[in-house]
XYZ file of C-alpha atoms in Angstrom:
406
model
C 65.913 89.367 101.179
C 69.338 87.942 99.814
C 70.924 91.015 98.369
C 70.393 94.394 96.978
C 68.170 94.657 94.102
C 65.750 98.132 93.418
C 63.251 96.676 92.757
C 62.525 93.975 95.761
C 64.272 96.233 97.732
C 61.742 98.921 97.526
C 59.179 96.494 97.804
C 60.508 94.599 100.966
C 61.254 97.862 102.538
C 57.107 99.182 102.174
C 55.973 95.343 103.356
C 58.111 95.871 105.904
C 56.719 99.266 107.268
C 60.512 100.422 107.239
C 59.553 102.941 104.391
C 56.729 104.365 106.407
C 58.481 104.545 109.647
C 57.066 101.575 111.509
C 60.296 100.712 113.530
C 60.270 102.022 117.251
C 61.414 105.411 117.733
C 64.492 105.872 119.993
C 64.780 108.695 122.448
C 66.417 112.129 119.994
C 69.410 112.451 122.626
C 70.269 108.038 121.535
C 70.112 109.242 118.113
C 73.191 111.247 116.870
C 72.625 111.912 113.432
C 69.062 110.901 113.114
C 66.023 112.316 113.309
C 62.389 111.505 112.212
C 63.217 112.657 108.528
C 67.188 111.990 107.971
C 69.914 109.547 108.701
C 73.170 111.466 108.232
C 76.177 109.254 107.207
C 79.836 110.475 106.911
C 82.914 109.584 105.005
C 86.370 110.728 103.979
C 87.622 110.180 100.399
C 89.826 111.652 97.994
C 88.854 113.790 95.615
C 92.329 115.235 94.833
C 95.776 114.040 95.649
C 97.421 111.002 94.913
C 94.908 108.890 94.520
C 91.927 110.827 93.553
C 90.556 108.418 90.774
C 89.123 106.537 94.117
C 87.215 109.654 94.733
C 84.332 108.259 92.395
C 83.490 105.478 95.036
C 82.221 108.155 97.253
C 80.677 109.889 94.176
C 78.967 106.683 92.956
C 77.582 106.244 96.545
C 76.189 109.611 96.738
C 73.972 108.850 93.151
C 72.967 105.346 95.209
C 71.720 107.168 98.492
C 70.072 109.422 96.303
C 68.203 106.089 94.140
C 67.514 104.748 97.512
C 66.052 108.299 99.222
C 63.693 108.286 96.057
C 62.345 104.855 96.785
C 61.169 106.527 100.048
C 64.601 105.836 101.983
C 64.795 104.030 105.305
C 62.045 103.543 107.909
C 60.507 107.053 106.187
C 63.744 108.629 106.789
C 65.981 110.018 103.857
C 70.122 109.256 103.906
C 71.917 112.517 103.953
C 75.435 111.337 102.684
C 78.236 114.117 103.729
C 81.534 113.129 102.293
C 84.568 115.758 102.603
C 87.902 115.726 100.384
C 91.196 114.740 102.598
C 93.361 114.816 99.458
C 94.630 111.172 100.926
C 96.494 113.017 103.649
C 95.859 111.780 107.212
C 96.002 115.202 108.963
C 93.507 116.312 106.475
C 91.272 113.346 107.530
C 91.276 113.922 111.242
C 90.297 117.415 110.465
C 87.569 116.398 108.192
C 86.143 113.176 110.711
C 86.009 115.461 113.434
C 84.412 117.825 111.524
C 81.640 115.289 110.374
C 81.215 113.885 114.028
C 81.198 117.049 115.926
C 79.814 119.485 113.940
C 78.217 118.021 111.072
C 76.713 115.348 113.697
C 76.886 112.126 111.405
C 75.584 108.691 112.641
C 78.387 107.010 111.462
C 81.209 106.815 109.018
C 81.138 104.615 106.235
C 83.803 103.628 103.486
C 86.079 105.874 104.726
C 89.368 105.733 102.085
C 92.662 104.532 102.404
C 95.109 102.531 105.161
C 97.062 105.871 106.741
C 93.925 107.687 106.580
C 91.848 105.605 108.464
C 94.712 104.625 111.047
C 94.996 108.371 112.166
C 91.014 108.599 113.170
C 90.359 104.547 114.028
C 90.959 105.566 117.669
C 89.134 108.264 118.000
C 85.863 107.113 116.337
C 86.481 104.133 118.893
C 86.871 106.049 121.667
C 83.554 108.253 120.599
C 81.895 104.889 119.828
C 81.307 105.995 116.382
C 80.366 103.012 113.956
C 83.316 103.009 111.625
C 81.867 100.755 108.451
C 83.115 99.065 105.810
C 86.371 100.950 105.194
C 87.630 101.091 102.009
C 91.030 99.220 102.253
C 92.484 96.147 102.355
C 94.530 95.362 105.547
C 94.096 92.820 107.855
C 94.081 94.677 110.736
C 90.578 96.173 110.018
C 89.532 92.784 111.483
C 90.722 93.371 114.569
C 87.573 93.274 116.462
C 89.585 93.332 119.950
C 91.588 96.504 119.491
C 88.817 98.316 117.616
C 85.321 97.333 118.260
C 83.592 99.868 116.340
C 85.667 99.517 112.932
C 85.289 96.982 110.316
C 86.514 96.593 106.901
C 85.051 95.215 103.645
C 87.157 93.521 100.701
C 88.780 90.308 101.593
C 92.307 91.378 103.307
C 95.760 90.991 101.756
C 96.173 88.666 104.777
C 92.765 86.384 103.308
C 94.180 86.712 99.831
C 97.611 85.217 99.960
C 96.099 82.390 102.512
C 93.872 81.396 99.186
C 96.901 82.062 96.672
C 99.112 79.712 98.852
C 95.980 76.914 99.358
C 95.527 76.970 95.757
C 99.155 76.422 95.020
C 99.542 73.408 97.707
C 96.722 71.915 95.781
C 98.643 71.798 92.579
C 101.874 70.672 94.419
C 102.146 70.375 98.084
C 105.588 70.528 98.086
C 105.886 74.108 95.892
C 108.339 76.443 97.093
C 106.982 79.909 96.886
C 108.884 83.247 96.208
C 107.307 86.263 97.947
C 107.575 90.070 96.629
C 106.686 92.180 99.215
C 106.290 95.928 100.203
C 107.851 96.552 103.381
C 104.560 98.260 105.182
C 101.161 96.650 106.612
C 100.131 95.826 103.100
C 102.745 93.819 102.054
C 103.545 92.200 105.394
C 100.052 90.926 105.190
C 100.687 88.778 102.365
C 103.541 86.868 104.330
C 101.671 86.313 107.087
C 98.770 84.918 104.483
C 101.288 82.469 103.127
C 102.888 81.650 106.674
C 99.307 80.980 108.107
C 98.996 78.312 105.504
C 102.550 76.479 105.553
C 102.747 76.999 109.471
C 105.669 75.155 110.426
C 106.977 74.555 106.877
C 107.148 77.974 106.176
C 110.670 78.460 106.497
C 111.442 75.509 104.242
C 109.093 76.477 101.515
C 108.844 80.278 101.290
C 111.335 83.080 100.493
C 110.693 86.229 101.149
C 112.246 89.591 99.728
C 110.882 93.165 101.094
C 110.961 96.275 98.942
C 110.560 100.249 99.988
C 107.610 102.261 98.598
C 110.710 105.122 97.937
C 112.510 102.073 95.723
C 112.754 103.098 91.708
C 112.686 98.972 90.600
C 112.170 95.864 92.105
C 114.213 94.311 89.275
C 117.143 93.301 92.062
C 114.487 92.001 94.337
C 113.026 89.496 91.636
C 116.400 88.269 90.459
C 117.002 87.250 94.203
C 113.705 85.529 94.231
C 114.238 83.670 90.837
C 117.779 81.957 92.745
C 115.748 80.908 95.494
C 114.539 78.255 92.525
C 110.700 79.072 93.590
C 107.635 77.651 91.477
C 105.382 80.060 92.730
C 106.015 83.748 92.841
C 103.660 85.667 94.909
C 103.853 90.103 94.165
C 102.442 91.004 97.606
C 102.710 94.729 96.688
C 100.985 97.758 94.663
C 100.560 98.660 90.786
C 103.780 99.921 90.259
C 105.669 97.213 91.355
C 103.777 94.621 90.304
C 104.004 95.992 86.908
C 107.646 95.700 87.271
C 107.710 92.448 88.559
C 105.654 91.061 85.191
C 108.312 92.790 83.282
C 111.283 91.316 84.804
C 110.276 87.931 85.303
C 109.270 87.705 81.928
C 113.159 89.293 81.108
C 114.550 86.987 82.963
C 112.545 83.792 81.020
C 111.283 83.092 84.408
C 108.045 81.034 84.492
C 106.401 80.594 88.027
C 102.781 80.285 88.819
C 102.530 84.245 89.541
C 100.065 85.640 91.756
C 99.282 89.211 91.766
C 97.285 91.579 94.546
C 94.046 92.248 93.650
C 94.741 95.970 93.819
C 96.750 95.781 91.319
C 94.811 93.461 88.759
C 93.801 96.516 86.518
C 93.901 95.649 82.702
C 94.387 98.856 81.990
C 96.308 99.991 84.703
C 98.939 97.346 85.121
C 98.642 94.405 82.542
C 98.746 96.308 79.693
C 101.436 98.703 80.463
C 103.122 95.841 81.106
C 102.905 93.953 78.488
C 99.733 91.732 77.295
C 102.352 89.192 76.302
C 104.597 89.412 79.616
C 101.175 89.536 81.695
C 99.686 86.203 80.124
C 99.226 83.431 82.747
C 99.357 86.018 85.794
C 96.515 84.951 88.339
C 94.342 87.401 90.495
C 91.460 86.833 92.726
C 87.756 88.083 92.135
C 84.962 88.235 94.313
C 82.401 90.952 92.041
C 80.653 90.130 88.872
C 82.617 91.995 85.463
C 79.777 93.511 84.029
C 81.686 93.904 80.729
C 81.960 90.048 80.548
C 79.135 88.402 78.084
C 79.049 85.743 81.087
C 76.656 88.174 82.935
C 74.982 89.205 80.090
C 71.499 88.420 81.359
C 71.968 88.163 84.974
C 69.819 90.530 86.650
C 71.846 92.156 89.320
C 73.883 93.043 86.405
C 71.476 94.163 84.929
C 70.257 96.247 87.758
C 73.804 97.587 87.980
C 73.633 99.013 84.710
C 70.516 100.597 84.933
C 71.544 102.381 88.321
C 74.657 103.806 86.124
C 72.215 104.841 83.400
C 69.592 106.821 85.600
C 71.731 108.005 88.200
C 75.282 107.922 87.933
C 75.782 108.381 83.698
C 79.612 109.418 84.032
C 80.263 106.288 85.701
C 81.789 103.177 83.448
C 80.528 99.447 83.272
C 84.282 98.597 83.531
C 85.395 100.568 86.574
C 85.862 98.281 89.377
C 85.770 101.002 91.893
C 82.240 101.332 90.748
C 81.065 98.094 91.290
C 82.665 97.761 94.366
C 81.052 101.326 95.578
C 77.831 100.119 94.404
C 78.060 96.767 96.590
C 79.454 97.796 99.639
C 76.734 100.292 99.711
C 74.000 97.728 99.072
C 75.128 95.826 102.226
C 75.027 99.165 104.153
C 71.372 98.855 102.734
C 71.129 95.801 104.279
C 72.550 96.606 107.849
C 70.001 99.547 108.169
C 67.178 97.285 107.041
C 68.195 94.792 110.242
C 67.755 98.041 112.481
C 64.386 97.925 112.250
C 63.664 101.388 112.751
C 66.003 101.463 115.634
C 68.940 103.722 114.760
C 71.103 103.531 117.854
C 75.035 103.526 117.107
C 74.714 100.197 119.105
C 72.177 99.276 116.910
C 73.579 99.896 113.871
C 77.225 98.050 114.861
C 75.309 95.085 116.283
C 73.453 95.009 112.784
C 76.507 94.890 111.044
C 77.807 92.426 112.747
C 74.549 89.917 112.095
C 75.226 89.409 108.341
C 74.305 86.113 107.442
C 74.853 84.447 104.177
C 73.984 87.422 102.274
C 74.633 87.113 98.581
C 74.856 90.679 97.021
C 73.561 90.775 93.174
C 77.128 92.146 91.703
C 79.004 89.309 93.837
C 80.167 85.974 92.158
C 77.973 83.481 92.442
C 78.064 81.071 96.192
C 80.320 84.199 97.547
C 78.571 85.188 100.701
C 79.043 88.128 103.080
C 79.125 86.952 106.779
C 79.664 88.834 110.251
C 79.531 88.253 113.528
C 80.554 89.837 116.850
C 84.022 87.807 116.397
C 84.340 88.319 112.646
C 85.141 91.625 111.339
C 86.150 90.120 108.015
C 83.059 90.396 105.447
C 84.556 88.570 102.909
C 86.602 85.726 103.432
C 86.028 83.669 99.546
C 86.960 84.751 96.263
C 87.136 82.963 92.762
C 90.675 82.661 91.050
C 91.158 84.294 87.544
C 93.866 84.156 84.536
C 94.732 86.658 82.684
C 94.573 85.361 78.684
C 96.446 88.390 77.081
C 92.965 90.044 76.737
C 90.810 89.703 79.944
C 90.672 87.732 82.962
C 88.971 84.173 82.834
C 87.447 83.132 86.177
C 88.915 79.246 87.065
C 87.836 76.700 89.593
C 85.532 77.097 92.189
C 85.514 79.391 95.234
C 88.037 79.260 98.006
C 88.218 80.264 101.402
C 90.677 81.968 103.638
C 92.388 80.010 105.973
C 91.041 80.034 109.862
C 93.349 81.945 112.238
């Protein structure tokens, strides 16, 4: 099986004996969160608070696991998915995570949301040796397998994304000069680090960096400063509000750099249209998932499966909501991990299989983008395809680009 497909997934599990429970049973005391009938999975998310829109990811995954259970579950066990609202507040994340581990007795945590919430629980989970899988974050530190061997991110990190932007810019002009607007936190600093990885000794000569604080009302003065550097390329390594501001200010200054923006701020409805379609025309972002609304994928089997899933199991979901597509995709990757466990669901084996994914092509990922992990690679996705906004929609171009080895 190369990726998650509902029909082939169910058939494959049945042939392997996983639905009927053909795997070896371990002693109950070796299997927290696992019985002959169920596997308990836990998560924290933001159903309230400043980023409550992201809570739809957990709701989608709840529907996804319901679909899996209707197909017979995993190794004869149904998935019990428990997720709690933390309001994007780290102290509440700590409280709810302890509840999941110590009261609910989950086997592992899956797709917990947010950098600050995950930072508050990562040490606890690693001390407890609880798998902390496929976090909904984009910081590079979540690939640090030496410090946190029980924790793994999922999407391309900001550092990998910046590496890819830099590689593409240098392909166009090896002597290009970079201007980097970055948020003065882990996210923004990853964008600076990614460009430095590629430029190496030429970084000081070819790059100008200007930070901003999340409390700043605007980044207008920073964009003026970066324009004065004479750069040919602008990388806005920041969050949605400030990316929109940078697009507006670049246009007002009649500056015409090649403008790369963070994937997390690539929303047409949330960023580009508010910034102005004309102003946003030409900006470049990265992509690794198929857009279900793109006519390119109208006859694509993986996209049809996704659309069918929405219709049957998650009718409140919108096809153009990238958060839902992401949630569906990462849940499919988790199913591959549990399939590879072959009925042995100790925490150690779950983590072993999570770090043993080889050239996995998910049906909702762009062709050629593969999921790969190993005991020394906790960055499941290191490849993207670039896309350019044409004033109405994103248009992909070029081939698959992979992040630099560091």
